Coordinates of C-alpha atoms and ligand atoms in Angstrom, one line a residue:
M1 CA -61.5 79.5 36.7
V2 CA -64.2 80.3 34.2
S3 CA -62.8 80.5 30.7
K4 CA -66.0 80.4 28.7
K5 CA -67.5 83.6 27.2
P6 CA -69.9 85.5 29.5
R7 CA -73.5 84.3 28.8
I8 CA -76.2 87.0 28.7
V9 CA -79.8 85.8 28.8
I10 CA -82.5 88.3 28.0
I11 CA -86.0 87.4 29.4
G12 CA -88.7 88.5 27.0
A13 CA -88.8 89.1 23.3
G14 CA -90.8 92.4 23.4
M15 CA -89.5 95.8 22.4
A16 CA -87.1 96.1 25.4
G17 CA -85.6 92.6 25.1
L18 CA -85.1 92.8 21.4
A19 CA -83.7 96.3 21.5
A20 CA -81.1 95.1 24.0
A21 CA -80.4 91.9 22.0
N22 CA -80.0 93.9 18.8
K23 CA -77.7 96.4 20.4
L24 CA -75.5 93.8 22.1
F25 CA -75.3 91.7 18.9
K26 CA -74.5 94.6 16.6
S27 CA -71.9 96.1 18.9
T28 CA -69.9 92.9 19.4
N29 CA -70.8 91.1 16.2
S30 CA -67.3 90.7 14.8
K31 CA -65.7 90.0 18.2
Q32 CA -68.3 87.5 19.5
L33 CA -67.6 88.5 23.0
F34 CA -70.8 87.1 24.5
E35 CA -73.0 84.1 24.3
L36 CA -76.4 85.8 23.7
W37 CA -79.9 84.2 24.3
V38 CA -83.4 85.5 24.4
V39 CA -85.9 83.4 26.3
E40 CA -89.5 84.1 25.5
G41 CA -92.5 82.6 27.4
G42 CA -94.9 82.9 24.5
S43 CA -94.8 81.7 20.9
R44 CA -94.2 84.9 19.1
I45 CA -92.0 88.0 19.3
G46 CA -93.4 91.5 20.0
G47 CA -94.9 91.2 23.5
R48 CA -97.4 94.0 23.9
I49 CA -97.0 94.8 20.2
N50 CA -99.5 92.5 18.5
S51 CA -100.4 93.3 14.9
S52 CA -103.4 91.1 13.9
E53 CA -106.1 90.7 11.3
F54 CA -109.9 91.1 11.7
C55 CA -112.5 90.6 8.9
G56 CA -109.9 91.4 6.3
D57 CA -108.7 94.5 8.1
Q58 CA -105.3 94.8 9.7
V59 CA -105.6 95.9 13.4
E60 CA -103.3 96.5 16.3
L61 CA -104.3 94.6 19.5
G62 CA -101.5 96.3 21.5
A63 CA -99.4 99.4 20.8
T64 CA -100.8 101.5 17.9
W65 CA -99.2 104.9 18.0
I66 CA -95.8 106.5 17.7
H67 CA -96.3 109.1 20.4
G68 CA -94.5 112.0 18.7
I69 CA -92.2 111.4 15.8
Q70 CA -89.3 113.9 16.5
G71 CA -86.5 112.1 18.1
S72 CA -88.4 108.8 18.5
P73 CA -86.2 105.8 17.9
V74 CA -89.3 103.8 16.9
Y75 CA -90.1 106.3 14.2
E76 CA -86.5 106.1 13.1
I77 CA -86.7 102.3 12.7
A78 CA -90.1 102.5 11.0
Q79 CA -88.7 105.1 8.5
E80 CA -85.5 103.3 7.8
S81 CA -87.4 100.0 7.2
A82 CA -90.0 101.8 5.0
L83 CA -92.9 100.8 7.2
L84 CA -94.8 104.1 7.2
H85 CA -96.6 103.7 3.9
S86 CA -98.8 100.9 2.6
D87 CA -101.7 100.4 0.1
Q88 CA -103.5 98.4 2.8
P89 CA -102.5 100.1 6.0
W90 CA -103.0 98.8 9.5
E91 CA -105.7 100.5 11.5
V92 CA -105.4 104.0 10.1
M93 CA -106.5 106.3 12.9
D94 CA -104.2 109.2 12.0
G95 CA -106.2 112.4 12.1
F96 CA -108.9 110.7 14.1
Y97 CA -109.0 113.3 16.8
S98 CA -109.1 116.3 14.5
R99 CA -111.9 115.0 12.4
E100 CA -115.3 116.5 13.0
Q101 CA -116.8 114.8 16.1
I102 CA -120.3 114.8 17.4
T103 CA -121.2 114.5 21.0
V104 CA -124.4 112.7 21.8
A105 CA -126.1 112.7 25.2
E106 CA -128.0 109.6 26.4
G107 CA -131.3 109.5 24.6
G108 CA -129.6 110.5 21.4
Y109 CA -129.5 114.2 21.9
E110 CA -126.8 115.7 19.8
L111 CA -125.0 118.5 21.6
N112 CA -124.2 121.8 20.0
P113 CA -120.4 122.2 19.6
S114 CA -120.6 125.7 21.1
F115 CA -121.8 124.1 24.3
V116 CA -119.3 121.3 24.3
Q117 CA -116.2 123.3 23.3
P118 CA -115.7 125.5 26.4
I119 CA -115.8 122.5 28.7
S120 CA -113.5 120.6 26.4
T121 CA -111.1 123.5 26.4
L122 CA -111.2 123.7 30.2
F123 CA -110.4 120.0 30.4
K124 CA -107.6 120.3 27.9
N125 CA -106.0 123.3 29.7
L126 CA -106.3 121.5 33.1
R127 CA -104.6 118.5 31.6
K128 CA -101.8 120.6 30.0
F129 CA -101.2 122.5 33.2
S130 CA -100.9 119.2 35.2
E131 CA -98.3 118.1 32.6
G132 CA -96.3 121.2 33.1
K133 CA -97.1 122.5 29.6
P134 CA -98.2 126.0 28.6
V135 CA -101.9 126.7 28.7
D136 CA -103.6 128.1 25.6
G137 CA -104.9 131.7 25.6
D138 CA -105.6 134.0 28.5
G139 CA -109.2 133.3 28.9
L140 CA -111.3 131.8 31.6
S141 CA -109.6 128.5 31.9
S142 CA -106.1 130.0 32.3
K143 CA -107.6 132.0 35.2
I144 CA -108.8 128.8 36.7
V145 CA -105.5 126.9 36.3
K146 CA -103.5 129.8 37.8
R147 CA -105.3 129.1 41.0
W148 CA -103.2 125.9 41.1
S149 CA -99.8 127.5 40.7
N150 CA -99.3 127.5 44.4
F151 CA -100.9 124.2 45.2
G152 CA -98.8 122.3 47.7
P153 CA -97.1 118.9 47.4
G154 CA -98.5 115.8 48.9
N155 CA -100.5 112.9 47.6
L156 CA -102.5 114.9 45.1
S157 CA -104.2 112.8 42.4
V158 CA -105.0 113.8 38.9
G159 CA -108.7 113.0 39.5
S160 CA -108.9 115.4 42.5
F161 CA -107.0 118.1 40.6
L162 CA -109.4 117.9 37.6
R163 CA -112.5 118.0 39.8
H164 CA -111.2 121.1 41.7
G165 CA -110.8 122.7 38.3
L166 CA -114.4 122.0 37.3
E167 CA -115.7 123.3 40.6
A168 CA -113.6 126.5 40.1
H169 CA -115.2 126.8 36.6
W170 CA -118.6 126.6 38.1
S171 CA -117.8 129.2 40.8
L172 CA -116.6 131.7 38.1
V173 CA -119.2 131.1 35.5
K174 CA -122.7 132.2 36.5
D175 CA -124.5 131.4 33.3
Q176 CA -126.9 128.7 34.3
K177 CA -129.4 129.2 31.4
P178 CA -131.1 125.9 30.5
V179 CA -129.8 124.3 27.3
D180 CA -132.4 123.8 24.5
G181 CA -133.2 120.6 22.8
V182 CA -131.6 118.2 25.2
G183 CA -134.7 116.9 27.1
N184 CA -134.4 116.9 30.9
W185 CA -130.7 117.6 31.1
S186 CA -129.7 120.6 33.2
R187 CA -126.8 122.8 32.0
K188 CA -124.7 121.7 35.0
S189 CA -125.3 118.0 34.6
L190 CA -124.6 118.2 30.9
E191 CA -121.3 120.1 31.5
E192 CA -120.5 117.5 34.1
A193 CA -121.2 114.7 31.6
V194 CA -119.0 116.3 28.9
F195 CA -116.2 116.7 31.5
A196 CA -116.7 113.1 32.6
M197 CA -116.4 112.0 29.0
H198 CA -113.0 113.5 28.7
E199 CA -112.0 112.0 32.1
T200 CA -113.0 108.6 30.7
T201 CA -110.8 109.1 27.7
H202 CA -107.9 110.3 29.9
R203 CA -108.4 107.3 32.2
A204 CA -108.2 104.9 29.2
Y205 CA -105.0 106.4 27.9
S206 CA -103.4 106.3 31.3
A207 CA -104.8 102.8 31.7
V208 CA -105.9 103.6 35.3
D209 CA -109.1 102.3 36.9
D210 CA -109.6 105.6 38.5
L211 CA -107.9 109.0 38.0
W212 CA -107.9 109.4 41.8
T213 CA -105.1 106.8 41.9
L214 CA -103.0 108.6 39.2
D215 CA -100.3 110.8 40.9
Y216 CA -100.5 114.5 40.1
N217 CA -96.9 115.4 40.7
A218 CA -95.5 112.8 38.4
Q219 CA -97.4 114.1 35.4
S220 CA -95.0 117.0 34.8
E221 CA -92.1 114.5 34.7
Y222 CA -93.5 112.5 31.9
E223 CA -92.2 113.4 28.5
M224 CA -93.6 113.2 25.0
F225 CA -91.6 113.5 21.8
P226 CA -92.7 116.5 19.8
G227 CA -94.3 116.3 16.4
E228 CA -97.2 114.3 15.0
E229 CA -98.5 111.1 16.5
I230 CA -98.9 108.5 13.8
T231 CA -99.7 104.8 13.3
I232 CA -97.4 102.4 11.5
A233 CA -99.0 101.6 8.1
R234 CA -97.3 98.3 7.6
G235 CA -97.9 97.2 11.2
Y236 CA -96.2 97.8 14.5
S237 CA -94.9 94.2 14.6
R238 CA -92.7 95.0 11.6
V239 CA -90.6 97.3 13.8
I240 CA -90.0 94.3 16.2
E241 CA -89.2 92.0 13.2
S242 CA -86.6 94.5 12.0
L243 CA -84.9 94.4 15.4
A244 CA -84.9 90.6 15.5
S245 CA -83.7 90.2 11.9
V246 CA -80.0 90.7 12.8
L247 CA -79.9 87.9 15.4
P248 CA -78.6 84.5 14.4
V249 CA -81.2 81.8 14.0
G250 CA -81.8 80.1 17.4
T251 CA -80.9 83.1 19.5
I252 CA -84.6 83.5 20.4
Q253 CA -86.1 80.5 22.2
F254 CA -89.9 80.3 22.4
G255 CA -92.1 78.7 25.0
R256 CA -89.5 79.3 27.7
I257 CA -91.4 80.6 30.7
V258 CA -89.0 81.6 33.5
E259 CA -90.3 80.6 36.9
K260 CA -87.4 81.2 39.2
I261 CA -84.4 83.4 39.1
E262 CA -81.6 82.4 41.5
W263 CA -78.9 85.0 42.1
Q264 CA -75.9 85.6 44.4
P265 CA -76.3 88.8 46.5
D266 CA -72.8 88.5 47.8
G267 CA -71.2 87.7 44.5
C268 CA -69.9 84.4 43.5
S269 CA -67.4 82.8 45.7
Q270 CA -64.5 80.8 44.4
E271 CA -65.9 77.7 46.1
L272 CA -69.3 78.1 44.5
R273 CA -67.7 78.6 41.2
M274 CA -66.0 75.2 41.5
K275 CA -69.0 73.4 42.9
D276 CA -70.0 70.1 41.3
G277 CA -72.4 70.5 38.3
D278 CA -72.1 74.3 38.5
D279 CA -70.5 76.0 35.6
G280 CA -69.5 79.0 37.6
R281 CA -72.1 81.4 36.3
P282 CA -73.8 83.2 39.2
V283 CA -77.4 83.3 38.0
K284 CA -79.6 80.3 37.4
L285 CA -82.9 80.4 35.6
Q286 CA -85.5 77.7 36.1
F287 CA -88.2 77.3 33.5
C288 CA -91.7 76.0 34.0
D289 CA -90.8 72.6 32.5
G290 CA -88.2 72.2 35.2
S291 CA -85.2 72.8 32.9
T292 CA -82.5 75.2 34.0
V293 CA -80.0 77.5 32.4
S294 CA -77.1 79.4 34.0
A295 CA -76.0 82.9 33.1
D296 CA -73.5 85.6 34.0
H297 CA -76.0 88.3 33.3
V298 CA -79.8 88.3 32.9
I299 CA -81.8 91.2 31.6
I300 CA -85.4 91.0 32.8
T301 CA -87.9 92.7 30.6
V302 CA -91.2 91.2 31.8
S303 CA -94.0 93.6 32.5
L304 CA -94.5 95.3 35.9
G305 CA -97.6 93.1 36.3
V306 CA -95.5 90.0 36.0
L307 CA -93.0 91.4 38.5
K308 CA -95.8 92.3 40.9
R309 CA -96.9 88.7 40.8
G310 CA -93.3 87.5 41.0
I311 CA -92.8 89.1 44.4
D312 CA -96.1 87.6 45.8
Q313 CA -95.6 85.3 48.8
D314 CA -97.0 82.3 46.8
C315 CA -94.8 82.9 43.8
N316 CA -91.4 84.0 45.0
M317 CA -89.8 84.3 41.5
F318 CA -86.5 85.5 43.0
I319 CA -84.2 83.4 45.2
P320 CA -83.2 85.1 47.5
P321 CA -86.0 87.6 47.4
L322 CA -85.4 91.1 45.9
P323 CA -84.0 93.8 48.3
S324 CA -86.8 95.6 50.1
L325 CA -86.4 98.9 48.3
K326 CA -87.0 97.1 45.0
I327 CA -90.0 95.3 46.4
Q328 CA -91.5 98.5 47.6
A329 CA -90.9 100.2 44.2
I330 CA -92.6 97.3 42.4
S331 CA -95.6 97.3 44.9
R332 CA -96.1 101.1 44.8
L333 CA -95.9 101.8 41.1
G334 CA -99.2 101.5 39.2
Y335 CA -99.8 99.0 36.4
G336 CA -103.1 99.3 34.5
L337 CA -105.2 97.6 32.0
L338 CA -106.4 98.8 28.6
D339 CA -108.0 96.5 26.1
K340 CA -109.2 97.0 22.6
V341 CA -112.4 95.5 21.2
F342 CA -113.0 95.4 17.4
L343 CA -116.6 94.9 16.3
Q344 CA -117.9 94.4 12.8
T345 CA -121.2 95.8 11.7
N346 CA -122.8 95.8 8.3
R347 CA -124.5 99.1 8.5
P348 CA -123.3 102.7 9.3
I349 CA -123.5 104.0 12.9
I350 CA -124.5 107.7 12.6
K351 CA -123.8 109.3 9.2
K352 CA -120.3 107.8 8.5
P353 CA -120.2 104.2 7.2
M354 CA -117.8 102.0 9.2
I355 CA -116.9 98.5 8.7
S356 CA -115.2 97.7 11.9
N357 CA -115.1 99.8 15.0
S358 CA -112.6 99.8 17.7
L359 CA -113.5 100.5 21.3
L360 CA -111.4 100.9 24.3
A361 CA -112.1 99.4 27.7
N362 CA -110.0 99.8 30.7
G363 CA -109.5 98.9 34.4
Q364 CA -111.9 96.6 36.1
E365 CA -114.4 97.0 33.3
A366 CA -111.8 95.6 30.8
L367 CA -111.1 92.7 33.1
E368 CA -114.8 91.9 33.1
V369 CA -115.0 92.2 29.3
E370 CA -112.1 89.7 29.0
S371 CA -114.1 87.2 31.0
L372 CA -117.1 87.3 28.7
S373 CA -117.8 85.1 25.7
D374 CA -117.7 86.6 22.2
E375 CA -121.5 86.1 22.0
E376 CA -122.0 88.1 25.2
I377 CA -119.8 90.9 23.9
V378 CA -121.6 91.1 20.5
N379 CA -125.0 91.1 22.2
G380 CA -124.0 93.5 24.9
F381 CA -122.4 96.1 22.6
S382 CA -125.3 95.8 20.1
T383 CA -127.8 96.6 22.8
T384 CA -125.8 99.4 24.3
V385 CA -125.1 101.2 21.1
S386 CA -128.6 100.7 19.8
N387 CA -130.0 102.3 23.0
L388 CA -127.6 105.2 22.8
L389 CA -128.7 105.9 19.2
S390 CA -132.3 105.0 19.4
S391 CA -133.9 108.5 19.3
K392 CA -131.2 109.6 16.9
S393 CA -132.2 106.9 14.4
Q394 CA -135.9 107.8 14.6
D395 CA -135.1 111.4 13.7
E396 CA -133.0 110.5 10.7
S397 CA -134.6 107.2 9.6
D398 CA -135.1 108.7 6.1
E399 CA -131.4 109.0 5.3
D400 CA -129.2 107.0 7.6
S401 CA -130.5 104.3 9.8
G402 CA -130.7 101.4 7.3
D403 CA -133.4 98.8 7.5
G404 CA -133.8 98.1 11.2
K405 CA -133.6 100.3 14.3
Q406 CA -131.7 97.6 16.1
L407 CA -128.0 97.7 15.5
K408 CA -126.4 94.3 15.4
F409 CA -122.7 93.6 15.5
D410 CA -121.7 90.4 13.8
K411 CA -118.2 89.6 14.9
V412 CA -115.7 90.6 17.6
L413 CA -111.9 90.5 18.1
R414 CA -110.5 91.7 21.4
S415 CA -107.2 91.8 23.2
G416 CA -106.8 90.0 26.5
W417 CA -103.9 91.7 28.2
G418 CA -105.2 91.4 31.7
S419 CA -105.8 87.7 31.9
D420 CA -102.7 86.6 29.9
P421 CA -100.2 85.4 32.5
L422 CA -97.3 86.8 30.4
F423 CA -98.6 90.4 30.7
L424 CA -101.3 90.7 33.5
G425 CA -102.2 94.2 32.3
S426 CA -101.2 96.8 29.7
Y427 CA -98.7 99.4 30.9
S428 CA -97.5 101.2 34.0
Y429 CA -98.3 104.6 35.6
V430 CA -97.1 106.5 38.6
A431 CA -99.7 105.8 41.3
V432 CA -100.5 108.1 44.2
G433 CA -98.0 107.1 46.9
S434 CA -95.2 106.4 44.4
S435 CA -93.0 108.7 42.4
G436 CA -90.4 108.7 39.6
D437 CA -87.8 107.6 42.2
D438 CA -89.5 104.2 42.4
I439 CA -89.0 103.9 38.6
D440 CA -85.3 104.6 39.0
E441 CA -85.1 102.1 41.9
L442 CA -86.7 99.5 39.8
A443 CA -84.1 100.1 37.0
E444 CA -81.1 99.5 39.4
P445 CA -79.2 96.3 38.6
L446 CA -78.4 93.6 41.2
P447 CA -76.5 92.9 43.3
E448 CA -76.4 96.3 45.0
N449 CA -73.0 97.8 45.4
S450 CA -71.8 95.5 42.6
S451 CA -68.5 97.2 42.2
D452 CA -67.3 95.9 45.6
L453 CA -67.5 92.4 44.3
D454 CA -64.4 90.6 43.2
S455 CA -65.0 89.3 39.7
P456 CA -66.7 91.3 36.8
R457 CA -68.8 88.3 36.3
S458 CA -70.3 88.5 39.8
Q459 CA -71.3 92.0 39.1
L460 CA -74.5 93.1 37.2
Q461 CA -76.1 89.7 37.6
V462 CA -79.7 90.8 37.2
L463 CA -80.5 93.9 35.1
F464 CA -84.0 95.4 34.6
A465 CA -85.4 96.8 31.4
G466 CA -88.9 97.3 30.0
E467 CA -91.4 100.1 29.7
A468 CA -91.9 100.5 33.5
T469 CA -88.2 101.2 34.1
H470 CA -88.0 104.4 32.1
R471 CA -88.5 107.4 34.3
T472 CA -89.8 109.8 31.7
H473 CA -91.1 107.6 28.8
Y474 CA -92.7 104.8 30.7
S475 CA -95.8 103.2 29.2
T476 CA -94.6 103.5 25.6
T477 CA -92.8 101.4 23.0
H478 CA -90.0 103.9 22.8
G479 CA -89.6 103.9 26.6
A480 CA -89.3 100.1 26.3
Y481 CA -86.8 100.5 23.5
L482 CA -84.6 103.1 25.3
S483 CA -84.6 100.9 28.5
G484 CA -83.3 98.0 26.5
I485 CA -80.5 100.1 24.9
R486 CA -79.7 101.4 28.4
E487 CA -79.1 97.9 29.9
A488 CA -77.2 96.7 26.8
N489 CA -74.9 99.7 27.1
R490 CA -74.4 99.0 30.8
L491 CA -73.1 95.6 30.0
L492 CA -71.0 96.8 27.0
K493 CA -69.4 99.4 29.3
H494 CA -68.8 96.8 31.9
Y495 CA -66.8 94.8 29.5
N496 CA -65.1 97.9 28.1
C497 CA -66.7 97.7 24.7
D498 CA -67.3 100.9 22.8
V499 CA -70.6 102.3 23.6
V500 CA -72.0 104.4 20.8
Ligands
FAD601 C1 -103.7 97.9 24.4 C2 -102.4 98.6 24.4 C3 -102.2 99.8 23.7 C4 -100.9 100.4 23.7 N1 -100.8 101.5 22.9 C5 -99.5 102.1 22.8 C6 -99.3 103.1 21.8 O1 -100.2 103.5 21.1 N2 -98.1 103.6 21.8 C7 -97.0 103.2 22.6 O2 -95.9 103.7 22.5 N3 -97.2 102.2 23.5 C8 -98.4 101.6 23.6 N4 -98.6 100.6 24.5 C9 -97.5 100.2 25.4 C10 -96.5 99.4 24.7 O3 -97.1 98.3 24.0 C11 -95.5 98.8 25.8 O4 -95.1 99.8 26.6 C12 -94.3 98.1 25.2 O5 -94.6 97.3 24.1 C13 -93.7 97.2 26.3 O6 -92.6 96.5 25.8 P1 -91.7 95.7 26.9 O7 -90.6 95.1 26.1 O8 -91.3 96.6 28.0 O9 -92.6 94.6 27.5 P2 -93.4 93.4 26.7 O10 -93.8 93.8 25.4 O11 -94.4 92.9 27.7 O12 -92.3 92.3 26.6 C14 -92.0 91.4 27.6 C15 -92.0 90.0 27.1 O13 -91.7 89.1 28.2 C16 -92.4 87.9 28.0 N5 -92.5 87.3 29.3 C17 -93.3 87.6 30.4 N6 -93.2 86.8 31.4 C18 -92.2 85.9 31.1 C19 -91.6 84.8 31.8 N7 -91.9 84.5 33.0 N8 -90.7 84.1 31.1 C20 -90.3 84.4 29.8 N9 -90.9 85.4 29.1 C21 -91.8 86.2 29.8 C22 -93.7 88.3 27.4 O14 -94.3 87.3 26.7 C23 -93.3 89.5 26.5 O15 -93.0 89.0 25.2 C24 -99.9 99.9 24.5 C25 -100.0 98.7 25.2 C26 -101.3 98.1 25.2 C27 -101.4 96.8 26.0
NAG602 C1 -138.4 114.7 32.7 O1 -138.4 114.5 34.1 C2 -139.8 114.3 34.6 C3 -139.7 114.3 36.1 O2 -138.4 114.2 36.6 C4 -140.3 113.1 34.0 O3 -141.6 112.8 34.4 C5 -140.3 113.2 32.5 O4 -140.7 111.9 31.9 C6 -138.9 113.5 31.9 N1 -139.0 113.7 30.5 C7 -138.1 113.2 29.7 C8 -138.2 113.6 28.2 O5 -137.2 112.4 30.0
NAG603 C1 -102.4 88.7 20.0 O1 -103.1 88.5 18.8 C2 -103.7 87.2 18.6 C3 -104.4 87.2 17.3 O2 -103.6 87.7 16.2 C4 -104.6 86.9 19.7 O3 -105.1 85.5 19.5 C5 -104.0 87.0 21.0 O4 -105.0 86.8 22.0 C6 -103.4 88.4 21.2 N1 -102.8 88.6 22.5 C7 -103.3 89.3 23.5 C8 -102.6 89.3 24.8 O5 -104.3 90.0 23.3
NAG604 C1 -99.1 109.5 50.8 O1 -99.6 108.2 50.6 C2 -98.8 107.2 51.2 C3 -99.4 105.8 50.8 O2 -100.7 105.9 50.5 C4 -98.8 107.4 52.7 O3 -98.0 106.4 53.3 C5 -98.2 108.8 53.0 O4 -98.2 109.1 54.4 C6 -99.0 109.9 52.2 N1 -98.3 111.2 52.3 C7 -98.9 112.3 52.5 C8 -98.1 113.6 52.6 O5 -100.1 112.4 52.7
NAG605 C1 -74.7 99.0 49.8 O1 -74.1 100.2 50.2 C2 -75.0 101.0 51.0 C3 -74.2 102.3 51.3 O2 -72.9 102.1 51.3 C4 -75.3 100.2 52.3 O3 -76.1 101.0 53.2 C5 -76.0 98.9 51.9 O4 -76.3 98.2 53.1 C6 -75.2 98.1 50.9 N1 -75.9 97.0 50.5 C7 -75.4 95.7 50.4 C8 -76.3 94.7 50.0 O5 -74.3 95.5 50.8

């Protein structure tokens, strides 16, 4: 019989993995009930949290925001560890969206806010309605969204919902007076452009290639914590460091890329347990250097992108393959790409001086940006931004535009989430054709019907955590955190430890 302590191996030292490790360690610290390991493929902790430096500025290449502070466990850690204030804060963008913004049409025409605002309000209300939130006021846009109250189920996408809303707006608003001072733009095409600008932002934040692949019905299931959205002044990575700090030295092993996960769908028979060279633990991990490690329980926290590749015919990460329901869930759920590009310029772009400017790219575009050289990026963005601003600069050459008309960026730093094999994208979404049920299915531990199996160490062999396994908070750091705690608690309960 097996007499050693159960061995728990967590794959991935990101938010989910370290939340689970922290929880397991703290809960059993004095008793030392488990052998606990974290195996990380990369050379740092944090995963999709990656606080970095650019031209003397501190920037976040991955997660940046705490999406709502009330009830957020990430906010709680940041507060307890005094991470929210700093003299030299990381990428301060708080209040970014409420600051006065200008909207510029191609050719440098600055749009009057009184023109932009109604379309922005329409977009905001459509978005809120799709998220199941109350819609502001009782004006035109609430009339429009009411039309959707009895919209039937089916494979409706966010993209199609939004465009129906815009069409409804046009059918109700008869004012087609031309807009002054914007060159050849018609009112309708300008409205369409403003609406499309909001769609682009929404697309980036959902990390989808196309809003037509984002499921409409899932939107109202997604939850946000109430309260402000803020950045972490001393860097997001500090939250991760705080979780890792309780673990004994050596718990986290770096450069350990898991290639194969062998598990026992029918539990672990007595014979197998006694087999030569087998230490009786039901799960075996094989690393890319050929070494192996056995475990009683494995918590997988790798991204949905890594799982998607893992179920590929030519990869077959799981031996035997995952049950078909899980494979379907992994295939159907969406996993997108969002990248951040930081550029340095030595002169102000329109009125406000800026040192470095962060831009977002997503989907297929982002993957293309990742494949370009730094020089190509710097030149490309310099030309694009210069063209966008060209007529603007001529108008205001007296005060703002500096010495030359041509804007030139000097330096670039960008993330590479799509091409990094440890991530293969940025975060998950519910795609048309999938639903929240797929997320729950993904979160189910293996083997199925575990409780029928004889020994407790044959049960709960493979557990799933990570951002993509949280039904209502997927795509966020707190979703990842909560999923790690969930799986740690599952194991603690399994061994009758107190679950707080
Ligand atoms: C650009 C960007 C912006 C974002 N902005 C925000 C934001 O503002 N707010 C927010 O809340 N969230 C944001 N997110 C999402 C957030 O970063 C993630 O949801 C969260 O960090 C995911 O944590 P995780 O533990 O689930 O996965 P990960 O952080 O991906 O951790 C998994 C770990 O597993 C490792 N790994 C992968 N494969 C293997 C293998 N085969 N063997 C061993 N190890 C492996 C990886 O190296 C990684 O360290 C953003 C993400 C990106 C990319
Ligand atoms: C406006 O459009 C006409 C024809 O479509 C074109 O000839 C003209 O150059 C355009 N003017 C501007 C300012 O773009
Ligand atoms: C994380 O940040 C470092 C720089 O600090 C960078 O080299 C690396 O590419 C980043 N990772 C990703 C996936 O963007
Ligand atoms: C929804 O989409 C899926 C996959 O794209 C398809 O199999 C299914 O039949 C569609 N359902 C409806 C109601 O259109
Ligand atoms: C688990 O139980 C369900 C329902 O009892 C059954 O349909 C399914 O085949 C079982 N799965 C396995 C792997 O035994």
